[in-house]
Coordinates of C-alpha atoms in Angstrom, one line a residue:
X1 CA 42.5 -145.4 78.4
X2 CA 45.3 -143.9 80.7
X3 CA 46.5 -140.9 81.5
X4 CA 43.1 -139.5 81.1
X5 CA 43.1 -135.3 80.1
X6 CA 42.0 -133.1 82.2
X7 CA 39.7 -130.3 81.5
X8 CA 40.4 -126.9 82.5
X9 CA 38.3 -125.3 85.4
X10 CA 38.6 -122.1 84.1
X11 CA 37.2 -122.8 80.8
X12 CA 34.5 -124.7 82.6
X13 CA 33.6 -122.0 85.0
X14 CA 33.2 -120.0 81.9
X15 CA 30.6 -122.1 80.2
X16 CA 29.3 -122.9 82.6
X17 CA 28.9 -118.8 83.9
X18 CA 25.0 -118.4 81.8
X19 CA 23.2 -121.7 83.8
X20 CA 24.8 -121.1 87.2
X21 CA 23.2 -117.1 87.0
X22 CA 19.9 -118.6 86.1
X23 CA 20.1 -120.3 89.3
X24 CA 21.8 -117.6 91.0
X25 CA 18.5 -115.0 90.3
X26 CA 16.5 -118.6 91.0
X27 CA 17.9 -118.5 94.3
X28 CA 17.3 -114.4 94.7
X29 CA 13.8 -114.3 93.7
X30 CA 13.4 -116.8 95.6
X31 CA 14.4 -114.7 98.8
X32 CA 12.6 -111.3 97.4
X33 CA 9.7 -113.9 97.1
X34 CA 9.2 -114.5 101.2
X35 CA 6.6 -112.6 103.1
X36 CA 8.1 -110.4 105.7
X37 CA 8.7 -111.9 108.8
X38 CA 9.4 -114.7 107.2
X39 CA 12.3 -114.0 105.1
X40 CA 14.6 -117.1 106.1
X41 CA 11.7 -119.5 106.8
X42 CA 9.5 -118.6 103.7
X43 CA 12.2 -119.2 101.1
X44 CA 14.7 -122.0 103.1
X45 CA 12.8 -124.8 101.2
X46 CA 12.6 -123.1 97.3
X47 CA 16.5 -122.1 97.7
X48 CA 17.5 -125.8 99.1
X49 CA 15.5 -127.3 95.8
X50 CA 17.2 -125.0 93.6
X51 CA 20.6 -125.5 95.1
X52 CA 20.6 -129.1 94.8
X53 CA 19.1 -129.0 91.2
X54 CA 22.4 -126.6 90.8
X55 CA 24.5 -128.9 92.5
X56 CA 23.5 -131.9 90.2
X57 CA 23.5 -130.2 87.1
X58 CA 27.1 -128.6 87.3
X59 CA 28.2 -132.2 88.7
X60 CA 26.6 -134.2 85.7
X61 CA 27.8 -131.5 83.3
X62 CA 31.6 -131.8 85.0
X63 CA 31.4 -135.1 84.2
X64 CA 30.1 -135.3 80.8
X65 CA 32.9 -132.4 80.2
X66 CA 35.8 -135.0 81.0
X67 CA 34.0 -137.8 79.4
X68 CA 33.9 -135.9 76.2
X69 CA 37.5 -135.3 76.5
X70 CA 38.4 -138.4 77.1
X71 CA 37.1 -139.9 74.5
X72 CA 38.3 -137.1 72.1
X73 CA 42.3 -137.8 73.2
X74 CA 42.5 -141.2 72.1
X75 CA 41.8 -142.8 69.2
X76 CA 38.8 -145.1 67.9
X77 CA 39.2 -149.2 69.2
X78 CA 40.5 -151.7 66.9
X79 CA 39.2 -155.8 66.8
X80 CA 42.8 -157.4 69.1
X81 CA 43.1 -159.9 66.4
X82 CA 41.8 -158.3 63.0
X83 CA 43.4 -154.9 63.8
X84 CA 40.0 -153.1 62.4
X85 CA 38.5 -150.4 63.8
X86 CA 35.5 -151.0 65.7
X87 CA 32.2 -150.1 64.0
X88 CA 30.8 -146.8 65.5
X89 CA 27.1 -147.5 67.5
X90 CA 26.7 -143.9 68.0
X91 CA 26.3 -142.5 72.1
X92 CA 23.8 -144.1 75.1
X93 CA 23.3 -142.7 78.0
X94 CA 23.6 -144.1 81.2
X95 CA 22.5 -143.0 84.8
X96 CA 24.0 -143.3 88.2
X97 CA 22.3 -142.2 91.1
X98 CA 25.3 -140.0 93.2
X99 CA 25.3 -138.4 96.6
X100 CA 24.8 -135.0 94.3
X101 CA 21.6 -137.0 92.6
X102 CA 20.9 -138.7 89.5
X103 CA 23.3 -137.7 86.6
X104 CA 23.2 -138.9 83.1
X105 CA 26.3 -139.4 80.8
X106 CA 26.7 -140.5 77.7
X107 CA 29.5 -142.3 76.0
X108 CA 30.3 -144.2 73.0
X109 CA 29.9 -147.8 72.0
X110 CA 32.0 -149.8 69.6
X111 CA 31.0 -153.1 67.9
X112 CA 32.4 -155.9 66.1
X113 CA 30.8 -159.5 65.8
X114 CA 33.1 -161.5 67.8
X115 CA 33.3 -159.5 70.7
X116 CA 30.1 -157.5 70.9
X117 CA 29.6 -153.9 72.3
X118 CA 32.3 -152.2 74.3
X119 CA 32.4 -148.6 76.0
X120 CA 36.1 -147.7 76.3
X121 CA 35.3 -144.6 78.6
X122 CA 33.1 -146.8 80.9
X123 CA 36.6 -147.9 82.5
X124 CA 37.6 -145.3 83.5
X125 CA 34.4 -142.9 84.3
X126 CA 33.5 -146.1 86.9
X127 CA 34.7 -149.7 86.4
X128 CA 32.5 -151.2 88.7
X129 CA 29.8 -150.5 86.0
X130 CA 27.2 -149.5 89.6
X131 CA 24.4 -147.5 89.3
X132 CA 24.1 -146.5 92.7
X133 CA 27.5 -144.8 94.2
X134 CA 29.1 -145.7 97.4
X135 CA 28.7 -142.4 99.4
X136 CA 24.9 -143.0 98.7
X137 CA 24.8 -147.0 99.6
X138 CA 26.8 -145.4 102.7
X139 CA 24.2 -143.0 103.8
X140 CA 21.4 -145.4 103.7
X141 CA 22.8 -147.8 105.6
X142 CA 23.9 -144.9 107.7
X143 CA 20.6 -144.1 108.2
X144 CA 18.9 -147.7 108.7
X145 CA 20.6 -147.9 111.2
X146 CA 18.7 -145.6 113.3
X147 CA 15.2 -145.8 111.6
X148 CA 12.4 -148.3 112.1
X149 CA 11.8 -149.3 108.4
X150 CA 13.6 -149.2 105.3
X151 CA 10.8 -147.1 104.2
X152 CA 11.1 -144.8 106.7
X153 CA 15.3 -145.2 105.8
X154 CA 14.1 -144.0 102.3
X155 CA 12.0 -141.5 103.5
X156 CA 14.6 -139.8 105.8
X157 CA 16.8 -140.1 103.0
X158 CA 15.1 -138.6 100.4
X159 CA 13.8 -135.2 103.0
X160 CA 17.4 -135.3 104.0
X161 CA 20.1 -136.0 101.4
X162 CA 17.5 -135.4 99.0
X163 CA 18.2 -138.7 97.0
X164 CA 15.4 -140.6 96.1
X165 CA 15.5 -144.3 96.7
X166 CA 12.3 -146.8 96.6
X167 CA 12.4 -149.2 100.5
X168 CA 12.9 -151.9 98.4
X169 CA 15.8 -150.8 96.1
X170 CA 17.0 -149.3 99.9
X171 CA 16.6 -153.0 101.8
X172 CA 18.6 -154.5 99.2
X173 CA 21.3 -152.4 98.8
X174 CA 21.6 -152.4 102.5
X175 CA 21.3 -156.2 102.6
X176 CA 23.8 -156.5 99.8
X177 CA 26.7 -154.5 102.2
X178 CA 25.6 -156.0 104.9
X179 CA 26.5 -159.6 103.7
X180 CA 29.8 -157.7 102.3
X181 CA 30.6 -156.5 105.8
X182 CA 30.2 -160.0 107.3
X183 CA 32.5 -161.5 104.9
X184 CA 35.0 -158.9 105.1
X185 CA 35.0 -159.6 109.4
X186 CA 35.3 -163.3 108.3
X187 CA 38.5 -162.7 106.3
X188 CA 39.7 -160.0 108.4
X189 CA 39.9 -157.5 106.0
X190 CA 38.3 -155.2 108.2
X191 CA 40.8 -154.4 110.7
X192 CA 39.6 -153.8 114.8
X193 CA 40.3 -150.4 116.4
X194 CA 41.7 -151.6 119.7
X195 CA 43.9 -154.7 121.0
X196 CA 43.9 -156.1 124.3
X197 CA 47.3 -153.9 124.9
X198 CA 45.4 -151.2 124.8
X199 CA 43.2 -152.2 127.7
X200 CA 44.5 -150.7 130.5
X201 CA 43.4 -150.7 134.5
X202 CA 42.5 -146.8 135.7
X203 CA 44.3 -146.4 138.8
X204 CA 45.6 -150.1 139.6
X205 CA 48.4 -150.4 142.1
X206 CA 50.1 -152.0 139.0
X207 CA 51.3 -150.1 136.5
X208 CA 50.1 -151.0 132.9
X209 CA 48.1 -153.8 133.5
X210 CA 46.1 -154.9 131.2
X211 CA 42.6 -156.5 131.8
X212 CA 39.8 -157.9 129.1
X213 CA 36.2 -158.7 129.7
X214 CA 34.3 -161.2 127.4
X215 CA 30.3 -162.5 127.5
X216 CA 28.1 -164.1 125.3
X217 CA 24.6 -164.4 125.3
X218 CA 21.5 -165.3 123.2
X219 CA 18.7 -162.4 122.3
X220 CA 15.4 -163.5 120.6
X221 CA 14.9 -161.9 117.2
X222 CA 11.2 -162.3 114.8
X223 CA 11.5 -164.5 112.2
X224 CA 9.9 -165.0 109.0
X225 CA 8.1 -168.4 108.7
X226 CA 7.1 -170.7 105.9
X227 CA 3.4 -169.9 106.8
X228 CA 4.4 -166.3 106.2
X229 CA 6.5 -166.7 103.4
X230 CA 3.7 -168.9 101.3
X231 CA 0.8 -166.0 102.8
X232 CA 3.4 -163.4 100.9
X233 CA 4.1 -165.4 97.1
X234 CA 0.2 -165.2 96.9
X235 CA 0.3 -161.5 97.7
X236 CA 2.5 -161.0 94.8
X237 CA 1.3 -163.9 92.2
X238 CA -2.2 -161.9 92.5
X239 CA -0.7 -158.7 92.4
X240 CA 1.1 -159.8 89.0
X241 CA -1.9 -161.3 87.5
X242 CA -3.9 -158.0 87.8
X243 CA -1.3 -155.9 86.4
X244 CA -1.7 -158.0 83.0
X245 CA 1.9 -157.7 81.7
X246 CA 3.7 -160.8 80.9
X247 CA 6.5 -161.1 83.8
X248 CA 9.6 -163.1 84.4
X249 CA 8.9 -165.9 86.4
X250 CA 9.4 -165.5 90.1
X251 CA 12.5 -167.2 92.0
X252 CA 12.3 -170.3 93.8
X253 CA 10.8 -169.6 96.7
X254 CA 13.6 -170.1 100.0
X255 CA 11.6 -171.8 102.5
X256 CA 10.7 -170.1 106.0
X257 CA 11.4 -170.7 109.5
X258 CA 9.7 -173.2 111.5
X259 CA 9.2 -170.9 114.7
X260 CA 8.2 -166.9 114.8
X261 CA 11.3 -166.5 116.8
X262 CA 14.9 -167.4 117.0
X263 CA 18.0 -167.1 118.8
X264 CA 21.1 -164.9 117.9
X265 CA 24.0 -165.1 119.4
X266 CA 26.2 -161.7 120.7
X267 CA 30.1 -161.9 121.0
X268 CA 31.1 -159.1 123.5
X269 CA 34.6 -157.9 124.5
X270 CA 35.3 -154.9 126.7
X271 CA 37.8 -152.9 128.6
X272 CA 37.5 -152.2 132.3
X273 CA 36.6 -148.4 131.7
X274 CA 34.4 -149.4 128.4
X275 CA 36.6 -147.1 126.7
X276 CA 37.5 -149.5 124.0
X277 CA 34.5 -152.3 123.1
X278 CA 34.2 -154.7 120.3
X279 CA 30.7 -156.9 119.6
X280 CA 29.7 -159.6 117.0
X281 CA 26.3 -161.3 116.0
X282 CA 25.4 -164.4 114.5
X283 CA 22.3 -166.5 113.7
X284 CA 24.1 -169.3 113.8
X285 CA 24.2 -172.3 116.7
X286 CA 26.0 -172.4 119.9
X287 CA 28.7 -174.2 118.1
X288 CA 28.9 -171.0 115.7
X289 CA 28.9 -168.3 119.0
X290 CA 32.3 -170.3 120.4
X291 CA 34.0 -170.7 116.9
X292 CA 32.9 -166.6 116.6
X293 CA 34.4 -166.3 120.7
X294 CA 37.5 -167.6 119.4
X295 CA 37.8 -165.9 115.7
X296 CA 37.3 -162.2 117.6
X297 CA 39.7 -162.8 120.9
X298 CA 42.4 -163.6 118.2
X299 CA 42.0 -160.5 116.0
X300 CA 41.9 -158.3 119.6
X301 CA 45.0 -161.0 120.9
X302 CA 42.8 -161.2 124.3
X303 CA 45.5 -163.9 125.1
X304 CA 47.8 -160.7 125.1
X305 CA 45.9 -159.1 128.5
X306 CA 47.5 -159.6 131.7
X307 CA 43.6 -160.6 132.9
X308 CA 41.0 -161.9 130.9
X309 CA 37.7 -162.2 133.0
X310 CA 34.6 -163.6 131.9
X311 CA 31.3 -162.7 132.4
X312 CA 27.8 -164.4 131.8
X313 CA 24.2 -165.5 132.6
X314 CA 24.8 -169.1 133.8
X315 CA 23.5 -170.8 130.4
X316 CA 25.3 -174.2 130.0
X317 CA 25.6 -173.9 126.8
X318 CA 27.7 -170.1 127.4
X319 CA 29.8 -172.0 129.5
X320 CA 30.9 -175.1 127.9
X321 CA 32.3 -172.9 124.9
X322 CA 33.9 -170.1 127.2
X323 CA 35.3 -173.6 128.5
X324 CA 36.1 -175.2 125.0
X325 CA 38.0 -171.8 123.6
X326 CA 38.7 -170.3 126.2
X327 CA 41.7 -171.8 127.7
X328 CA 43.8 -168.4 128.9
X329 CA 40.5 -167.1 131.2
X330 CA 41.9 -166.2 134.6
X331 CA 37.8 -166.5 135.8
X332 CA 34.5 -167.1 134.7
X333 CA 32.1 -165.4 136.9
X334 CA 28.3 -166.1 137.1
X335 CA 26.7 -162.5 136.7
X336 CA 25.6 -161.3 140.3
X337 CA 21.9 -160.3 138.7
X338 CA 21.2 -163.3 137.3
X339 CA 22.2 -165.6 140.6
X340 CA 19.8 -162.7 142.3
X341 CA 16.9 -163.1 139.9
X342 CA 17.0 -167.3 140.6
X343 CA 17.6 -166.1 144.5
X344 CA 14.0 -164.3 144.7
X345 CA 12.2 -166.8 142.4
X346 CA 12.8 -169.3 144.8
X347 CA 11.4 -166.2 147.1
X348 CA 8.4 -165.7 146.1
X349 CA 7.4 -169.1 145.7
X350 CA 8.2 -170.0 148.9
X351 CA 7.6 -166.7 151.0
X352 CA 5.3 -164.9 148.7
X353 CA 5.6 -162.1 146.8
X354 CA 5.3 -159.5 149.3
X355 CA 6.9 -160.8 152.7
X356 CA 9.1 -159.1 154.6
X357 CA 10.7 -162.1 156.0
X358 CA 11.8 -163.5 152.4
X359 CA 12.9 -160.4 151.4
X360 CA 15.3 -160.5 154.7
X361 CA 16.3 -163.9 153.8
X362 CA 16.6 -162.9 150.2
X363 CA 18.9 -159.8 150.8
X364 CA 21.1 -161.8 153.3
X365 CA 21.8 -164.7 151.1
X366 CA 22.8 -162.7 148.1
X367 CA 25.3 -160.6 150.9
X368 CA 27.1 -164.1 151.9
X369 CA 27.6 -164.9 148.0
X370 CA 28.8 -161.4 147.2
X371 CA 31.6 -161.3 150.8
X372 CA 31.7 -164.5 151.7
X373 CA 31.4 -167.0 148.7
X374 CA 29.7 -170.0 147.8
X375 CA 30.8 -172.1 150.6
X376 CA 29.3 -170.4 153.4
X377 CA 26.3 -169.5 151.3
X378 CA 25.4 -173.4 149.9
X379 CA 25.2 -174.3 153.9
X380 CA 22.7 -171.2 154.6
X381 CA 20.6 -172.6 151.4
X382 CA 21.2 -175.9 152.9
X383 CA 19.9 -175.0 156.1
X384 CA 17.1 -173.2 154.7
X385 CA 15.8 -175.7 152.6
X386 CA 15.3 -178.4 156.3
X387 CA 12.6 -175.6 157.1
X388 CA 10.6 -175.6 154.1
X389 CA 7.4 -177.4 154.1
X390 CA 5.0 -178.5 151.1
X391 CA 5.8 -179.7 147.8
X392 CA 5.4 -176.8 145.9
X393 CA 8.0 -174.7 147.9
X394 CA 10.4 -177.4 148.3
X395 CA 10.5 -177.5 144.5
X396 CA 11.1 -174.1 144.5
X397 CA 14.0 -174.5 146.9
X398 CA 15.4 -177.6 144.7
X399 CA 15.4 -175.8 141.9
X400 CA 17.7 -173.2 143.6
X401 CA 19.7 -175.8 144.9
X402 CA 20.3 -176.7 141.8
X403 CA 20.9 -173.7 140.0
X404 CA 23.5 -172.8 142.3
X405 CA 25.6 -176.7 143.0
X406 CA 25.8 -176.5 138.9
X407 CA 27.5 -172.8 138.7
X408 CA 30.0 -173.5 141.7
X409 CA 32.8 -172.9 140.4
X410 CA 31.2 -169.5 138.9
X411 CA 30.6 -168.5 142.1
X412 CA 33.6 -166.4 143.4
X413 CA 32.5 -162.7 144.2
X414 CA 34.8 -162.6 147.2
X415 CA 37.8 -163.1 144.6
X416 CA 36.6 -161.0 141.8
X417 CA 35.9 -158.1 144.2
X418 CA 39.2 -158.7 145.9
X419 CA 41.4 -158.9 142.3
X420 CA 39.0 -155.6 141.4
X421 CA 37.3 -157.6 138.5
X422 CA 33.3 -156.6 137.7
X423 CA 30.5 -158.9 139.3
X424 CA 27.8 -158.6 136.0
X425 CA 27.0 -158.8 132.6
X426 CA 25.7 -156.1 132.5
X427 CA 27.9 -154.5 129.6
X428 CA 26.8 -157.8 127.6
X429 CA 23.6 -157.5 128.3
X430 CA 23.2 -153.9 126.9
X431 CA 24.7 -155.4 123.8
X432 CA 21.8 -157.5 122.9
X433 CA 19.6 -155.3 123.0
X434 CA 21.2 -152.5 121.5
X435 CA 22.2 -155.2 118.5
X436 CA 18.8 -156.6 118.0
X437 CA 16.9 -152.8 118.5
X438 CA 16.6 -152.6 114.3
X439 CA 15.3 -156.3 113.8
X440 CA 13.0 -156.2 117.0
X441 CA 9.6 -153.6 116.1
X442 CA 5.9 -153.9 115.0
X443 CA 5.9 -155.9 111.9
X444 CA 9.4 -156.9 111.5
X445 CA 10.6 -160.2 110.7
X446 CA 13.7 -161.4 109.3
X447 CA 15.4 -163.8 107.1
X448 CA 18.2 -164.8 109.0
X449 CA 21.0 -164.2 107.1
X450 CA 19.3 -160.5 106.6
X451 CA 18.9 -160.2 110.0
X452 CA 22.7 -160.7 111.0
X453 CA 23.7 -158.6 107.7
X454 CA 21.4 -155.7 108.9
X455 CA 22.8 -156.3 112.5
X456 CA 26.5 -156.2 111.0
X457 CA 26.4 -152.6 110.1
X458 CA 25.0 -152.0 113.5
X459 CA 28.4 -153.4 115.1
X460 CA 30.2 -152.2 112.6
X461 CA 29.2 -148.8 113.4
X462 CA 29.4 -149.6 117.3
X463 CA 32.9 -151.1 117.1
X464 CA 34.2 -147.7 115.7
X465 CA 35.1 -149.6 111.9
X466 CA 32.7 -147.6 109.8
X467 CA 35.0 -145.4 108.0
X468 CA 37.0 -148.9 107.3
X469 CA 34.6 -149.1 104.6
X470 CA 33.6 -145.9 103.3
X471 CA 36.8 -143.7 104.5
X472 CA 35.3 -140.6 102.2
X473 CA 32.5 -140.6 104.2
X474 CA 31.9 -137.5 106.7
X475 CA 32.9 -138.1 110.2
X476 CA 29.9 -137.8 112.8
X477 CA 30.6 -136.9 116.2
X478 CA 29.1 -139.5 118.6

């Protein structure tokens, strides 16, 4: 069908007139209804019923109205080879659940024996064939993003939008455009809102420059193991026996994770005011954070910036891929807390936790790495570590040692504070958490391809693409 009639809202509004006064003396009886004193708060609930039972009927009958004419301006199919017409199967219904609720429609099917039933207005009423529209898949994931549980996403969905959607239907549908989101990143299809030109210094004695901050780190997420998995197929084989009916047969069950917990990997790039920020996540292996390093600094042309600065925790393996893909850094700084936290372990172990005199040696060794580098600050550790006595604290001083000889060229405060570049991760650091806040609770654990689909509409939403992929969708001022 093409060039579809329209029907005229005149002559809708018209027969429509008789229902929407029903409603209409619904809403005012309503209203005459409430207790005085309590005019607005007595009848808010009835009226916001009755308004969206309005709402859904005049939509589903809107619908139905161009359906029917649709199918009334064009003529019955005919078979593509025979040239017969089709053989009438009457009307079916068919429901789609809508932002406006569940409407039905009905349209009719035509038959013939070599190529089955066919629904001519179906193409054009929605091709996709869904039952579930976007603006609603948009506003539970909207909303799973902030809750604790899909059935608590269900829950606030159905009190709010007043759509009614089960958790599970909810978790899967939100799984489903999670995994969509993911591969739209990988092919780029989703476009970022910034570039590194767009990253430019407040108040630098140079005009326009342009600086970049990356990090990477790993975050802990709860996983679903086998044990779990094989305790849950009993829950539901015995849950299936007692209801009696004769079921299909279960999928193959995927197998679980080994461990209650593994770690994800966060992709972090960010401007020197954090104006402009841009995150990733993956479950997948060190080898899998650098290739996603790589994949995101090219789609924000981080070689572009006049800077590019990173920032991290000291793990080796964060290192060796900022190293692998990351030939255009200009430094790779060791984040200031993290050196500090090694600093006072080494502390307490060897001073105890409460001494003055290791928090003075403490606070004056992390001052010589922050203004005078790691030169001067290796020969105070040096020196330190001749006046420590007994195994256990010279371990402790080894280990810092160490930690330290294997970061040095990390090291180099003096230079990042002189160039005006940022000391710690901080920035990254918020990431993780902020990333991993939905898949971390009581009770949660994750496939963990679900988990980084979940987690994908959480950066999705942080990196400022949502309306990318719904653009009808209301704009929500942050």
């Amino acid at each position: 069908m093409s060039q579809t009639p329209r029907v005229s809202p005149e002559q809708f509004a018209e027969s429509m007139r008789p229902e929407v006064d029903q409603y209409v003396k619904q809403i005012m009886e309503a209203v005459n209804c409430a207790p005085d004193g309590a005019w607005i708060s007595g009848s808010e609930e009835q009226v916001r019923d009755i308004a969206a039972a309005m709402r859904q009927h005049i939509y589903e009958k809107a619908v139905q109205k161009r359906v029917d004419a649709a199918e009334a301006a064009f003529p019955p199919p005919h078979h593509p080879t025979t040239g017969k017409r089709l053989a009438d199967k009457g009307r079916q219904s068919r429901h789609v659940l809508t932002i406006n609720g569940k409407i039905k429609t009905y349209r009719r099917w035509w038959y013939a024996p070599q190529i089955g039933s066919v629904a001519p207005a179906d193409a054009i009423l929605d091709r996709s064939g869904a039952t579930i529209t976007p603006g609603v898949v948009e506003m539970a994931c909207r909303l799973n993003v902030s809750s604790t549980s899909f059935v608590k996403a269900a829950a606030a969905l159905a009190r709010t939008a007043q759509v009614k959607l089960s958790g599970e239907y909810l978790r899967q549908e939100v799984e489903a455009m999670g995994c969509r989101v993911l591969e739209a990143q990988q092919n780029n299809a989703i476009q970022v809102t910034w570039q590194a030109q767009d990253c430019v210094v407040p108040e630098d004695k140079t005009p326009k420059k342009t600086r970049v901050y990356t990090g990477c780190d790993g975050v802990m997420v709860p996983i679903i193991t086998d044990v779990e998995k094989v305790k849950r197929r009993d829950k539901v084989k015995a849950k299936r026996r007692r209801c009696g009916k004769k079921r299909k047969p279960l999928p193959q069950r995927k197998r679980g994770s080994d461990l209650a917990w593994k770690e994800f990997k966060v992709v972090y790039f960010y401007s020197e005011d954090a104006k402009h920020q841009h995150v990733a996540f993956t479950h997948g292996n060190h080898v899998a954070a650098g290739k996603l390093l790589r994949r995101e600094a090219d789609r924000l042309r981080f070689r572009d910036a006049d800077e590019h600065v990173g920032l991290v925790d000291g793990a080796v393996w964060i290192r060796q891929q900022m190293e692998l893909h990351f030939a255009e850094l200009d430094g790779l700084g060791l984040d200031f807390y993290h050196l500090s936290e090694n600093v006072h372990r080494a502390r307490r172990k060897v001073f105890g936790d409460t001494s003055p005199e290791g928090s003075t040696w403490a606070g004056n060794l992390m001052h010589v790495f922050k203004h005078e580098g790691y030169a001067a600050a290796w020969e105070k550790i040096i020196q330190w570590r001749a006046t420590v006595k007994g195994k256990v604290k010279r371990e402790a001083a080894d280990r810092l040692l160490k930690f330290v000889s294997t970061r040095k060229e990390m090291i180099r405060y003096p230079m990042f504070r002189e160039r005006g570049w940022q000391i710690g991760s901080g920035p990254t650091e918020s990431q993780c958490k902020l990333c991993t806040k939905r898949l971390k609770g009581y009770g949660r654990r994750w496939d963990r391809p679900n988990a980084t689909a979940v987690a994908a509409l959480d950066t999705l939403d942080r990196n400022g693409q949502w309306h990318q992929l719904w653009p009808n969708a209301c704009s929500i001022a942050v």
